[in-house]
Amino acid sequence: MERFCVAGDFVEACPYGSGHINDTYAVTMDQAGRTVRYILQRINHRVFPDPPRLMENIHRICRELGAGLRRDGEERSSRRALTVVCTREGAPVHQDDQGGFWRVYYFIEGALGYDVVENHRQAFEAARAFGEFQRLLADLPGPRLHETIPGFHDTPRRLERFRQVFAEAPRPRREAVRVEAEFFLSRHDEASRLVSLQRQGLLPERVTHNDTKLNNVLIDQETHQAVCVIDLDTVMPGLVPYDFGDLVRTSTTRAVEDERDLEKVRFDREFFLALARGYLSSAGAFLTPLEREHLVFGGFLMTYEVGVRFLTDYLEGNVYFKTAYDEHNLVRARTQIALASQIEAVRGELEEELAQIDRA
Ligand code: ADP
Ligand code: GN1
Ligand code: MG
C-alpha cells in the first residue's frame, strides 16, 4: 500500500469477495485512530493482456461516471462510482518486481454484491443500475475504449474454440461431456445471431459493461438500492443484449452458479419481470427497437455463452476461471445449460411480456 496515495498505518489485508478473475483484498488502514478500508486488486494478467491500457479505460470511465452523477444533481460521492487511488507517481496501476499489476479503489462501505438474487427488489435495482451505467457512458468523450479482451462476446468464436478443444480432448473427457457438448454445438445458428446483426449494422455498438453479473453491482444494506457498478475491467465497446443477458443469467434463479442439484436451477419469471422493469426504467429512453427485441434473446445467449466458456475451461484443465475442484467448471456449465433451456422454452412469452412493460 505504500506505493499508493494512501495515508495512515497498515492494519491488515484480507482476501475479499467471490470474483472468478482477479485477486481481491480488503485492506484496512489506521488513519489517526480512524480505520479506513480500501480494495486492493492484482489484475489477472493472463486474462487481461494489457493492464495499463485497461486502467486507462477505467480511469476515463470513473471520471465520466463521477461527473455524470454530479450532472444529475447529486453530490460527488465515492460511493456512487468507483474511485481509483493512484500510485505516488500518479499512475492508476503499479507493476511489481514479479510483473504483477496492482490497483487500489476506495472501499464502498455499507453495500454488498450478492452472488444469488434474494428478492425482486435486488433484481430491479441491479438492472436499473446497469441501464443507468450505460446511459451515463453513452456519450463518453474521447477515442473508442480499448478492447481489454478482444472478441469477449464473440459467441460464434467462443463456440469455435470449444469445438476445437472438444475435438482435441482426451477421449474419456470428451465422453464425459458429450451431452453438454451436443447442447452447445446444436445451437450454432443462435450463437451468431447478435454478432451478425452487429456486422450488418443493425445493432449499434455502445459502451457496455460486458460482465453485468449480479455481484458486480453493490447494493446498499440499509436502503436496498443499488449504489455502485463495479468490476469495470471489461467495460468496452459492446452490444446491449449481452449486458441485459448477463443480468438474466445471474438474477433469474435462486440457484448458485455452481449448484449440483439441477432441480434447483429454476428460472423465475417474476425475477425476470423485475429485471425488465428495472432495466427499461433507465435504459428505455435510448434503446433502439431492435435492441429491445433482442433483450430476452440476450438472456438466452449470454447463459449459453458462459456455459460454453465453462465447458471449454473444464476441457482445457481449468486455466481461466478460479475453481475449487476439478469438475467445478463442468458443474457450472451444467447449471448454464439448465437455465438456458428454460429461457429458450418460454422465450416468446417473455418477449411479449417485456414488450408490454416497454409500452406501459
Ligand atoms: P473479479 O473481476 O475477480 O470479479 P471484482 O472487481 O468484481 O473482481 O471484485 C471482487 C469482489 O470484491 C466484488 O464482487 C465485490 O464484492 C468486492 N469489491 C470490489 N470492489 C469493491 C469496492 N470498491 N468496494 C467494496 N467492495 C468491492
Ligand atoms: C467472470 O470477474 P467475474 O467473476 O465478475 C468472467 C465473466 C463470466 C463470469 C461467470 C473477465 O466474472 O465473463 O461471465 O466470471 N469475467 C471475465 O461467473 O472473464
Ligand atoms: Mg466481479
mmCIF file of C-alpha atoms and ligand atoms in Angstrom:
data_model
loop_
_atom_site.group_PDB
_atom_site.id
_atom_site.type_symbol
_atom_site.label_atom_id
_atom_site.label_comp_id
_atom_site.label_asym_id
_atom_site.label_seq_id
_atom_site.Cartn_x
_atom_site.Cartn_y
_atom_site.Cartn_z
ATOM 1 C CA MET A 1 0.000 0.000 0.000
ATOM 2 C CA GLU A 2 2.978 2.298 0.483
ATOM 3 C CA ARG A 3 3.161 2.567 -3.315
ATOM 4 C CA PHE A 4 -0.252 4.242 -3.430
ATOM 5 C CA CYS A 5 -1.508 7.624 -2.211
ATOM 6 C CA VAL A 6 -2.991 6.108 0.911
ATOM 7 C CA ALA A 7 -2.434 7.714 4.302
ATOM 8 C CA GLY A 8 -2.060 6.026 7.699
ATOM 9 C CA ASP A 9 -0.665 2.789 9.087
ATOM 10 C CA PHE A 10 -1.343 -0.589 7.550
ATOM 11 C CA VAL A 11 -3.539 -2.789 9.793
ATOM 12 C CA GLU A 12 -4.464 -5.847 7.722
ATOM 13 C CA ALA A 13 -5.291 -7.211 4.254
ATOM 14 C CA CYS A 14 -7.888 -9.982 3.845
ATOM 15 C CA PRO A 15 -8.927 -11.849 0.701
ATOM 16 C CA TYR A 16 -12.315 -10.448 -0.252
ATOM 17 C CA GLY A 17 -15.335 -11.192 -2.473
ATOM 18 C CA SER A 18 -16.077 -14.076 -4.801
ATOM 19 C CA GLY A 19 -14.901 -12.885 -8.217
ATOM 20 C CA HIS A 20 -13.609 -15.545 -10.605
ATOM 21 C CA ILE A 21 -10.806 -13.480 -12.103
ATOM 22 C CA ASN A 22 -8.776 -11.016 -10.030
ATOM 23 C CA ASP A 23 -7.145 -11.403 -6.605
ATOM 24 C CA THR A 24 -9.048 -9.013 -4.363
ATOM 25 C CA TYR A 25 -8.132 -7.873 -0.838
ATOM 26 C CA ALA A 26 -9.872 -5.596 1.653
ATOM 27 C CA VAL A 27 -7.094 -3.530 3.193
ATOM 28 C CA THR A 28 -7.596 -1.735 6.491
ATOM 29 C CA MET A 29 -5.551 1.363 7.300
ATOM 30 C CA ASP A 30 -5.426 3.249 10.575
ATOM 31 C CA GLN A 31 -5.686 6.941 9.824
ATOM 32 C CA ALA A 32 -5.137 8.805 13.118
ATOM 33 C CA GLY A 33 -7.307 6.378 15.079
ATOM 34 C CA ARG A 34 -9.937 6.039 12.355
ATOM 35 C CA THR A 35 -9.988 2.828 10.322
ATOM 36 C CA VAL A 36 -10.444 3.255 6.605
ATOM 37 C CA ARG A 37 -10.738 0.409 4.094
ATOM 38 C CA TYR A 38 -9.529 0.084 0.526
ATOM 39 C CA ILE A 39 -9.880 -2.541 -2.170
ATOM 40 C CA LEU A 40 -6.526 -3.757 -3.438
ATOM 41 C CA GLN A 41 -6.545 -5.941 -6.539
ATOM 42 C CA ARG A 42 -3.983 -7.822 -8.508
ATOM 43 C CA ILE A 43 -5.254 -7.686 -12.078
ATOM 44 C CA ASN A 44 -5.308 -11.099 -13.705
ATOM 45 C CA HIS A 45 -2.631 -10.594 -16.314
ATOM 46 C CA ARG A 46 -3.409 -13.875 -18.045
ATOM 47 C CA VAL A 47 -6.964 -12.778 -18.694
ATOM 48 C CA PHE A 48 -6.208 -9.114 -19.371
ATOM 49 C CA PRO A 49 -3.122 -8.887 -21.583
ATOM 50 C CA ASP A 50 -2.581 -5.136 -21.224
ATOM 51 C CA PRO A 51 -3.339 -3.862 -17.690
ATOM 52 C CA PRO A 52 -2.037 -0.282 -18.276
ATOM 53 C CA ARG A 53 -4.430 0.196 -21.214
ATOM 54 C CA LEU A 54 -7.206 -1.415 -19.190
ATOM 55 C CA MET A 55 -6.572 1.090 -16.398
ATOM 56 C CA GLU A 56 -6.627 3.904 -18.939
ATOM 57 C CA ASN A 57 -10.197 2.837 -19.775
ATOM 58 C CA ILE A 58 -11.163 2.581 -16.130
ATOM 59 C CA HIS A 59 -9.727 5.956 -15.261
ATOM 60 C CA ARG A 60 -11.757 7.605 -18.021
ATOM 61 C CA ILE A 61 -14.908 5.730 -17.058
ATOM 62 C CA CYS A 62 -14.658 6.598 -13.356
ATOM 63 C CA ARG A 63 -14.148 10.267 -14.168
ATOM 64 C CA GLU A 64 -17.117 10.312 -16.513
ATOM 65 C CA LEU A 65 -19.371 8.494 -14.036
ATOM 66 C CA GLY A 66 -18.389 10.878 -11.233
ATOM 67 C CA ALA A 67 -19.130 13.853 -13.472
ATOM 68 C CA GLY A 68 -22.331 12.238 -14.761
ATOM 69 C CA LEU A 69 -23.672 11.724 -11.294
ATOM 70 C CA ARG A 70 -22.934 15.366 -10.484
ATOM 71 C CA ARG A 71 -24.755 16.418 -13.631
ATOM 72 C CA ASP A 72 -27.829 14.671 -12.283
ATOM 73 C CA GLY A 73 -27.767 16.965 -9.279
ATOM 74 C CA GLU A 74 -26.169 14.514 -6.883
ATOM 75 C CA GLU A 75 -23.109 15.288 -4.865
ATOM 76 C CA ARG A 76 -19.925 13.605 -5.947
ATOM 77 C CA SER A 77 -19.554 10.765 -3.578
ATOM 78 C CA SER A 78 -17.103 7.937 -3.692
ATOM 79 C CA ARG A 79 -19.987 5.528 -3.064
ATOM 80 C CA ARG A 80 -21.773 6.101 -6.384
ATOM 81 C CA ALA A 81 -18.821 5.439 -8.667
ATOM 82 C CA LEU A 82 -15.547 3.616 -8.152
ATOM 83 C CA THR A 83 -12.653 5.923 -7.326
ATOM 84 C CA VAL A 84 -9.175 4.862 -8.393
ATOM 85 C CA VAL A 85 -6.401 5.669 -5.910
ATOM 86 C CA CYS A 86 -3.243 6.469 -7.882
ATOM 87 C CA THR A 87 0.323 5.493 -7.082
ATOM 88 C CA ARG A 88 2.656 8.042 -5.547
ATOM 89 C CA GLU A 89 3.941 8.665 -9.087
ATOM 90 C CA GLY A 90 0.387 9.476 -10.208
ATOM 91 C CA ALA A 91 -0.251 6.267 -12.186
ATOM 92 C CA PRO A 92 -3.511 4.295 -11.827
ATOM 93 C CA VAL A 93 -1.657 0.966 -11.626
ATOM 94 C CA HIS A 94 1.547 -0.306 -10.024
ATOM 95 C CA GLN A 95 3.736 -3.009 -11.554
ATOM 96 C CA ASP A 96 5.672 -5.068 -9.008
ATOM 97 C CA ASP A 97 9.054 -6.755 -9.471
ATOM 98 C CA GLN A 98 7.445 -10.052 -10.482
ATOM 99 C CA GLY A 99 5.452 -8.356 -13.242
ATOM 100 C CA GLY A 100 2.158 -8.299 -11.284
ATOM 101 C CA PHE A 101 -0.171 -5.329 -11.780
ATOM 102 C CA TRP A 102 -1.902 -3.819 -8.748
ATOM 103 C CA ARG A 103 -4.576 -1.183 -8.292
ATOM 104 C CA VAL A 104 -6.464 0.367 -5.405
ATOM 105 C CA TYR A 105 -10.043 1.664 -5.104
ATOM 106 C CA TYR A 106 -11.840 3.310 -2.217
ATOM 107 C CA PHE A 107 -13.831 0.659 -0.402
ATOM 108 C CA ILE A 108 -17.566 1.200 -0.730
ATOM 109 C CA GLU A 109 -18.876 0.622 2.788
ATOM 110 C CA GLY A 110 -22.369 -0.475 3.743
ATOM 111 C CA ALA A 111 -23.094 -2.168 0.435
ATOM 112 C CA LEU A 112 -22.670 -5.730 -0.808
ATOM 113 C CA GLY A 113 -22.507 -7.685 -4.038
ATOM 114 C CA TYR A 114 -24.848 -10.697 -3.955
ATOM 115 C CA ASP A 115 -23.864 -14.000 -5.525
ATOM 116 C CA VAL A 116 -27.501 -15.105 -5.630
ATOM 117 C CA VAL A 117 -30.605 -12.994 -6.076
ATOM 118 C CA GLU A 118 -32.840 -12.971 -2.995
ATOM 119 C CA ASN A 119 -35.815 -10.852 -3.995
ATOM 120 C CA HIS A 120 -37.399 -8.791 -6.812
ATOM 121 C CA ARG A 121 -36.095 -5.569 -5.417
ATOM 122 C CA GLN A 122 -32.497 -6.658 -5.922
ATOM 123 C CA ALA A 123 -33.216 -7.731 -9.493
ATOM 124 C CA PHE A 124 -34.934 -4.427 -10.268
ATOM 125 C CA GLU A 125 -32.161 -2.391 -8.672
ATOM 126 C CA ALA A 126 -29.321 -4.248 -10.340
ATOM 127 C CA ALA A 127 -30.895 -3.869 -13.773
ATOM 128 C CA ARG A 128 -31.735 -0.225 -13.170
ATOM 129 C CA ALA A 129 -28.112 0.424 -12.165
ATOM 130 C CA PHE A 130 -26.615 -1.228 -15.247
ATOM 131 C CA GLY A 131 -29.077 0.638 -17.501
ATOM 132 C CA GLU A 132 -28.091 3.871 -15.803
ATOM 133 C CA PHE A 133 -24.434 2.968 -16.216
ATOM 134 C CA GLN A 134 -24.911 2.578 -19.984
ATOM 135 C CA ARG A 135 -26.881 5.806 -20.155
ATOM 136 C CA LEU A 136 -24.156 7.792 -18.386
ATOM 137 C CA LEU A 137 -21.450 6.391 -20.648
ATOM 138 C CA ALA A 138 -23.376 6.761 -23.893
ATOM 139 C CA ASP A 139 -21.583 9.987 -24.776
ATOM 140 C CA LEU A 140 -18.177 9.220 -23.319
ATOM 141 C CA PRO A 141 -15.891 11.838 -24.882
ATOM 142 C CA GLY A 142 -12.613 10.863 -26.496
ATOM 143 C CA PRO A 143 -11.450 7.892 -28.544
ATOM 144 C CA ARG A 144 -13.097 4.460 -28.634
ATOM 145 C CA LEU A 145 -12.297 2.496 -25.469
ATOM 146 C CA HIS A 146 -9.600 -0.174 -25.697
ATOM 147 C CA GLU A 147 -10.879 -3.715 -26.150
ATOM 148 C CA THR A 148 -9.471 -5.194 -22.962
ATOM 149 C CA ILE A 149 -10.291 -8.722 -24.143
ATOM 150 C CA PRO A 150 -10.718 -8.792 -27.923
ATOM 151 C CA GLY A 151 -13.760 -10.783 -29.049
ATOM 152 C CA PHE A 152 -15.038 -11.099 -25.475
ATOM 153 C CA HIS A 153 -18.654 -11.575 -26.562
ATOM 154 C CA ASP A 154 -17.976 -13.009 -29.978
ATOM 155 C CA THR A 155 -20.173 -16.017 -29.241
ATOM 156 C CA PRO A 156 -19.526 -17.889 -32.524
ATOM 157 C CA ARG A 157 -15.786 -17.562 -31.910
ATOM 158 C CA ARG A 158 -16.271 -18.916 -28.391
ATOM 159 C CA LEU A 159 -18.183 -21.836 -29.861
ATOM 160 C CA GLU A 160 -15.489 -22.454 -32.473
ATOM 161 C CA ARG A 161 -12.848 -22.532 -29.773
ATOM 162 C CA PHE A 162 -14.973 -25.007 -27.844
ATOM 163 C CA ARG A 163 -15.345 -27.180 -30.933
ATOM 164 C CA GLN A 164 -11.564 -27.353 -31.295
ATOM 165 C CA VAL A 165 -10.864 -28.050 -27.649
ATOM 166 C CA PHE A 166 -13.590 -30.704 -27.599
ATOM 167 C CA ALA A 167 -12.164 -32.382 -30.697
ATOM 168 C CA GLU A 168 -8.674 -32.465 -29.178
ATOM 169 C CA ALA A 169 -9.686 -33.516 -25.649
ATOM 170 C CA PRO A 170 -8.688 -36.978 -24.411
ATOM 171 C CA ARG A 171 -11.443 -39.476 -25.142
ATOM 172 C CA PRO A 172 -12.659 -40.022 -21.541
ATOM 173 C CA ARG A 173 -13.147 -36.269 -21.018
ATOM 174 C CA ARG A 174 -14.885 -35.970 -24.352
ATOM 175 C CA GLU A 175 -17.245 -38.804 -23.454
ATOM 176 C CA ALA A 176 -17.948 -37.242 -20.062
ATOM 177 C CA VAL A 177 -19.261 -34.050 -21.657
ATOM 178 C CA ARG A 178 -20.964 -35.431 -24.761
ATOM 179 C CA VAL A 179 -24.482 -34.372 -23.756
ATOM 180 C CA GLU A 180 -23.364 -30.864 -22.820
ATOM 181 C CA ALA A 181 -21.306 -30.515 -25.995
ATOM 182 C CA GLU A 182 -24.295 -31.560 -28.070
ATOM 183 C CA PHE A 183 -26.428 -28.878 -26.426
ATOM 184 C CA PHE A 184 -23.981 -26.162 -27.405
ATOM 185 C CA LEU A 185 -22.976 -27.412 -30.838
ATOM 186 C CA SER A 186 -26.545 -27.945 -31.992
ATOM 187 C CA ARG A 187 -27.348 -24.261 -31.383
ATOM 188 C CA HIS A 188 -24.639 -22.791 -33.595
ATOM 189 C CA ASP A 189 -27.099 -20.634 -35.559
ATOM 190 C CA GLU A 190 -28.242 -18.887 -32.405
ATOM 191 C CA ALA A 191 -24.622 -18.353 -31.398
ATOM 192 C CA SER A 192 -24.005 -15.989 -34.332
ATOM 193 C CA ARG A 193 -27.240 -14.051 -34.244
ATOM 194 C CA LEU A 194 -26.192 -10.946 -32.314
ATOM 195 C CA VAL A 195 -22.751 -10.513 -33.856
ATOM 196 C CA SER A 196 -24.161 -10.889 -37.344
ATOM 197 C CA LEU A 197 -26.802 -8.214 -36.627
ATOM 198 C CA GLN A 198 -23.951 -6.032 -35.490
ATOM 199 C CA ARG A 199 -21.914 -6.751 -38.633
ATOM 200 C CA GLN A 200 -24.921 -5.834 -40.750
ATOM 201 C CA GLY A 201 -25.050 -2.503 -38.940
ATOM 202 C CA LEU A 202 -28.409 -3.297 -37.370
ATOM 203 C CA LEU A 203 -27.370 -3.497 -33.711
ATOM 204 C CA PRO A 204 -25.363 -0.460 -32.569
ATOM 205 C CA GLU A 205 -22.066 -0.666 -30.752
ATOM 206 C CA ARG A 206 -22.251 1.098 -27.373
ATOM 207 C CA VAL A 207 -20.128 1.423 -24.273
ATOM 208 C CA THR A 208 -21.249 -1.638 -22.334
ATOM 209 C CA HIS A 209 -20.126 -3.287 -19.125
ATOM 210 C CA ASN A 210 -19.939 -6.825 -20.508
ATOM 211 C CA ASP A 211 -19.838 -8.554 -17.112
ATOM 212 C CA THR A 212 -23.126 -7.492 -15.531
ATOM 213 C CA LYS A 213 -23.445 -10.389 -13.128
ATOM 214 C CA LEU A 214 -25.422 -9.573 -10.034
ATOM 215 C CA ASN A 215 -22.395 -9.450 -7.749
ATOM 216 C CA ASN A 216 -20.830 -6.750 -9.904
ATOM 217 C CA VAL A 217 -23.232 -4.165 -8.535
ATOM 218 C CA LEU A 218 -23.094 -3.189 -4.877
ATOM 219 C CA ILE A 219 -26.454 -2.887 -3.106
ATOM 220 C CA ASP A 220 -26.881 -0.714 -0.022
ATOM 221 C CA GLN A 221 -27.590 -2.817 3.040
ATOM 222 C CA GLU A 222 -29.998 -0.275 4.540
ATOM 223 C CA THR A 223 -31.850 1.284 1.626
ATOM 224 C CA HIS A 224 -31.574 -1.833 -0.587
ATOM 225 C CA GLN A 225 -30.875 0.446 -3.535
ATOM 226 C CA ALA A 226 -28.074 -0.265 -5.979
ATOM 227 C CA VAL A 227 -25.208 2.045 -5.102
ATOM 228 C CA CYS A 228 -22.383 1.374 -7.491
ATOM 229 C CA VAL A 229 -21.497 -0.695 -10.532
ATOM 230 C CA ILE A 230 -18.080 -2.311 -10.047
ATOM 231 C CA ASP A 231 -15.714 -4.663 -11.906
ATOM 232 C CA LEU A 232 -15.025 -2.303 -14.793
ATOM 233 C CA ASP A 233 -12.292 -4.397 -16.443
ATOM 234 C CA THR A 234 -14.486 -5.385 -19.360
ATOM 235 C CA VAL A 235 -16.162 -2.021 -19.979
ATOM 236 C CA MET A 236 -15.576 -1.529 -23.693
ATOM 237 C CA PRO A 237 -17.490 -1.320 -26.955
ATOM 238 C CA GLY A 238 -20.218 -3.952 -26.979
ATOM 239 C CA LEU A 239 -23.849 -4.876 -27.524
ATOM 240 C CA VAL A 240 -26.659 -4.096 -25.123
ATOM 241 C CA PRO A 241 -28.394 -7.519 -25.243
ATOM 242 C CA TYR A 242 -25.311 -9.156 -23.723
ATOM 243 C CA ASP A 243 -25.462 -6.782 -20.753
ATOM 244 C CA PHE A 244 -29.143 -7.366 -20.138
ATOM 245 C CA GLY A 245 -28.427 -11.033 -20.813
ATOM 246 C CA ASP A 246 -25.929 -11.456 -18.010
ATOM 247 C CA LEU A 247 -28.444 -9.943 -15.605
ATOM 248 C CA VAL A 248 -30.914 -12.586 -16.738
ATOM 249 C CA ARG A 249 -28.284 -15.294 -16.367
ATOM 250 C CA THR A 250 -27.416 -14.336 -12.805
ATOM 251 C CA SER A 251 -30.653 -12.875 -11.410
ATOM 252 C CA THR A 252 -33.498 -15.127 -12.534
ATOM 253 C CA THR A 253 -32.687 -18.174 -10.428
ATOM 254 C CA ARG A 254 -32.051 -18.587 -6.741
ATOM 255 C CA ALA A 255 -29.599 -21.377 -7.501
ATOM 256 C CA VAL A 256 -25.892 -20.693 -7.161
ATOM 257 C CA GLU A 257 -23.855 -20.742 -10.352
ATOM 258 C CA ASP A 258 -22.234 -23.992 -9.246
ATOM 259 C CA GLU A 259 -25.354 -25.768 -7.960
ATOM 260 C CA ARG A 260 -25.003 -29.536 -8.387
ATOM 261 C CA ASP A 261 -28.692 -30.287 -7.979
ATOM 262 C CA LEU A 262 -30.091 -29.152 -11.316
ATOM 263 C CA GLU A 263 -33.656 -29.428 -9.996
ATOM 264 C CA LYS A 264 -32.876 -26.292 -8.054
ATOM 265 C CA VAL A 265 -31.905 -24.347 -11.143
ATOM 266 C CA ARG A 266 -35.365 -22.931 -11.803
ATOM 267 C CA PHE A 267 -35.987 -19.888 -13.935
ATOM 268 C CA ASP A 268 -38.133 -17.399 -12.005
ATOM 269 C CA ARG A 269 -40.376 -15.319 -14.244
ATOM 270 C CA GLU A 270 -41.110 -12.740 -11.558
ATOM 271 C CA PHE A 271 -37.420 -12.013 -11.184
ATOM 272 C CA PHE A 272 -37.165 -11.703 -14.949
ATOM 273 C CA LEU A 273 -40.020 -9.173 -15.000
ATOM 274 C CA ALA A 274 -38.356 -7.174 -12.223
ATOM 275 C CA LEU A 275 -35.174 -7.067 -14.319
ATOM 276 C CA ALA A 276 -37.097 -5.910 -17.373
ATOM 277 C CA ARG A 277 -38.808 -3.133 -15.385
ATOM 278 C CA GLY A 278 -35.570 -2.008 -13.764
ATOM 279 C CA TYR A 279 -33.577 -2.030 -16.968
ATOM 280 C CA LEU A 280 -36.205 -0.263 -19.070
ATOM 281 C CA SER A 281 -36.683 2.372 -16.362
ATOM 282 C CA SER A 282 -33.153 3.641 -17.009
ATOM 283 C CA ALA A 283 -32.188 2.376 -20.482
ATOM 284 C CA GLY A 284 -35.640 2.552 -22.098
ATOM 285 C CA ALA A 285 -35.045 6.052 -23.376
ATOM 286 C CA PHE A 286 -32.085 5.244 -25.619
ATOM 287 C CA LEU A 287 -32.617 1.669 -26.829
ATOM 288 C CA THR A 288 -33.471 1.073 -30.474
ATOM 289 C CA PRO A 289 -36.441 -1.169 -31.387
ATOM 290 C CA LEU A 290 -34.091 -3.967 -32.470
ATOM 291 C CA GLU A 291 -32.156 -3.803 -29.210
ATOM 292 C CA ARG A 292 -35.408 -4.092 -27.262
ATOM 293 C CA GLU A 293 -36.463 -7.057 -29.376
ATOM 294 C CA HIS A 294 -33.232 -8.879 -28.546
ATOM 295 C CA LEU A 295 -33.096 -8.415 -24.789
ATOM 296 C CA VAL A 296 -34.721 -11.745 -23.997
ATOM 297 C CA PHE A 297 -32.588 -13.479 -26.602
ATOM 298 C CA GLY A 298 -29.573 -11.850 -24.916
ATOM 299 C CA GLY A 299 -30.613 -13.673 -21.718
ATOM 300 C CA PHE A 300 -30.545 -16.985 -23.523
ATOM 301 C CA LEU A 301 -27.347 -16.267 -25.444
ATOM 302 C CA MET A 302 -25.333 -14.944 -22.526
ATOM 303 C CA THR A 303 -26.230 -18.002 -20.459
ATOM 304 C CA TYR A 304 -25.302 -20.194 -23.415
ATOM 305 C CA GLU A 305 -22.004 -18.359 -24.000
ATOM 306 C CA VAL A 306 -20.888 -18.531 -20.375
ATOM 307 C CA GLY A 307 -21.811 -22.226 -20.413
ATOM 308 C CA VAL A 308 -19.619 -22.731 -23.487
ATOM 309 C CA ARG A 309 -16.756 -20.921 -21.745
ATOM 310 C CA PHE A 310 -17.066 -23.002 -18.557
ATOM 311 C CA LEU A 311 -17.098 -26.232 -20.521
ATOM 312 C CA THR A 312 -14.127 -25.150 -22.640
ATOM 313 C CA ASP A 313 -12.199 -24.308 -19.487
ATOM 314 C CA TYR A 314 -13.072 -27.686 -17.986
ATOM 315 C CA LEU A 315 -11.695 -29.453 -21.065
ATOM 316 C CA GLU A 316 -8.590 -27.275 -21.048
ATOM 317 C CA GLY A 317 -7.811 -28.140 -17.435
ATOM 318 C CA ASN A 318 -9.339 -25.120 -15.610
ATOM 319 C CA VAL A 319 -6.874 -22.487 -16.682
ATOM 320 C CA TYR A 320 -9.169 -19.442 -16.827
ATOM 321 C CA PHE A 321 -11.836 -19.330 -14.097
ATOM 322 C CA LYS A 322 -10.896 -19.832 -10.469
ATOM 323 C CA THR A 323 -12.036 -23.295 -9.393
ATOM 324 C CA ALA A 324 -12.244 -25.154 -6.094
ATOM 325 C CA TYR A 325 -12.266 -28.709 -7.532
ATOM 326 C CA ASP A 326 -11.608 -30.389 -10.876
ATOM 327 C CA GLU A 327 -15.233 -30.660 -12.045
ATOM 328 C CA HIS A 328 -16.174 -27.160 -10.902
ATOM 329 C CA ASN A 329 -16.375 -25.737 -14.409
ATOM 330 C CA LEU A 330 -18.358 -28.748 -15.617
ATOM 331 C CA VAL A 331 -20.867 -28.250 -12.812
ATOM 332 C CA ARG A 332 -21.098 -24.580 -13.744
ATOM 333 C CA ALA A 333 -21.597 -25.420 -17.417
ATOM 334 C CA ARG A 334 -24.485 -27.709 -16.479
ATOM 335 C CA THR A 335 -26.291 -25.014 -14.498
ATOM 336 C CA GLN A 336 -25.969 -22.711 -17.502
ATOM 337 C CA ILE A 337 -27.483 -25.340 -19.775
ATOM 338 C CA ALA A 338 -30.342 -25.920 -17.327
ATOM 339 C CA LEU A 339 -31.137 -22.219 -17.199
ATOM 340 C CA ALA A 340 -30.617 -21.551 -20.914
ATOM 341 C CA SER A 341 -33.022 -24.385 -21.831
ATOM 342 C CA GLN A 342 -35.724 -22.931 -19.609
ATOM 343 C CA ILE A 343 -35.313 -19.456 -21.068
ATOM 344 C CA GLU A 344 -35.354 -20.937 -24.558
ATOM 345 C CA ALA A 345 -38.625 -22.758 -23.855
ATOM 346 C CA VAL A 346 -40.514 -19.599 -22.854
ATOM 347 C CA ARG A 347 -38.678 -17.023 -24.935
ATOM 348 C CA GLY A 348 -41.721 -15.970 -26.977
ATOM 349 C CA GLU A 349 -43.820 -15.392 -23.853
ATOM 350 C CA LEU A 350 -41.067 -13.407 -22.181
ATOM 351 C CA GLU A 351 -40.658 -11.253 -25.268
ATOM 352 C CA GLU A 352 -44.361 -10.475 -25.203
ATOM 353 C CA GLU A 353 -44.264 -9.614 -21.501
ATOM 354 C CA LEU A 354 -41.211 -7.417 -21.895
ATOM 355 C CA ALA A 355 -42.847 -5.588 -24.812
ATOM 356 C CA GLN A 356 -45.904 -4.924 -22.621
ATOM 357 C CA ILE A 357 -43.735 -3.446 -19.875
ATOM 358 C CA ASP A 358 -41.980 -1.365 -22.501
ATOM 359 C CA ARG A 359 -45.259 0.008 -23.854
ATOM 360 C CA ALA A 360 -46.586 0.864 -20.390
HETATM 361 P P1 ADP B 1 -13.439 -10.029 -10.193
HETATM 362 O O1 ADP B 1 -13.115 -9.499 -11.553
HETATM 363 O O2 ADP B 1 -12.497 -11.052 -9.720
HETATM 364 O O3 ADP B 1 -14.875 -10.454 -10.140
HETATM 365 P P2 ADP B 1 -14.286 -7.636 -8.746
HETATM 366 O O4 ADP B 1 -13.744 -6.313 -9.188
HETATM 367 O O5 ADP B 1 -15.678 -7.941 -9.120
HETATM 368 O O6 ADP B 1 -13.269 -8.786 -9.198
HETATM 369 O O7 ADP B 1 -14.130 -7.673 -7.155
HETATM 370 C C1 ADP B 1 -14.409 -8.843 -6.416
HETATM 371 C C2 ADP B 1 -15.373 -8.541 -5.285
HETATM 372 O O8 ADP B 1 -14.811 -7.537 -4.410
HETATM 373 C C3 ADP B 1 -16.707 -7.934 -5.739
HETATM 374 O O9 ADP B 1 -17.638 -8.916 -6.102
HETATM 375 C C4 ADP B 1 -17.130 -7.135 -4.516
HETATM 376 O O10 ADP B 1 -17.754 -7.965 -3.561
HETATM 377 C C5 ADP B 1 -15.810 -6.661 -3.931
HETATM 378 N N1 ADP B 1 -15.469 -5.270 -4.323
HETATM 379 C C6 ADP B 1 -14.804 -4.890 -5.448
HETATM 380 N N2 ADP B 1 -14.608 -3.561 -5.464
HETATM 381 C C7 ADP B 1 -15.150 -3.066 -4.323
HETATM 382 C C8 ADP B 1 -15.227 -1.749 -3.724
HETATM 383 N N3 ADP B 1 -14.710 -0.681 -4.312
HETATM 384 N N4 ADP B 1 -15.841 -1.637 -2.509
HETATM 385 C C9 ADP B 1 -16.357 -2.726 -1.889
HETATM 386 N N5 ADP B 1 -16.303 -3.976 -2.388
HETATM 387 C C10 ADP B 1 -15.704 -4.164 -3.589
HETATM 388 C C1 GN1 B 2 -16.143 -13.779 -14.612
HETATM 389 O O1 GN1 B 2 -14.894 -11.463 -12.905
HETATM 390 P P1 GN1 B 2 -16.221 -12.037 -12.595
HETATM 391 O O2 GN1 B 2 -16.211 -13.132 -11.599
HETATM 392 O O3 GN1 B 2 -17.190 -10.900 -12.256
HETATM 393 C C2 GN1 B 2 -15.943 -13.507 -16.092
HETATM 394 C C3 GN1 B 2 -17.298 -13.285 -16.770
HETATM 395 C C4 GN1 B 2 -18.174 -14.506 -16.558
HETATM 396 C C5 GN1 B 2 -18.299 -14.773 -15.071
HETATM 397 C C6 GN1 B 2 -19.048 -16.057 -14.791
HETATM 398 C C7 GN1 B 2 -13.290 -11.142 -17.297
HETATM 399 O O4 GN1 B 2 -16.733 -12.641 -13.996
HETATM 400 O O5 GN1 B 2 -17.118 -13.071 -18.150
HETATM 401 O O6 GN1 B 2 -19.447 -14.297 -17.119
HETATM 402 O O7 GN1 B 2 -16.996 -14.894 -14.453
HETATM 403 N N1 GN1 B 2 -15.094 -12.345 -16.279
HETATM 404 C C8 GN1 B 2 -14.114 -12.364 -17.205
HETATM 405 O O8 GN1 B 2 -19.445 -16.078 -13.476
HETATM 406 O O9 GN1 B 2 -13.884 -13.330 -17.929
HETATM 407 MG MG MG B 3 -16.621 -9.396 -10.292
#
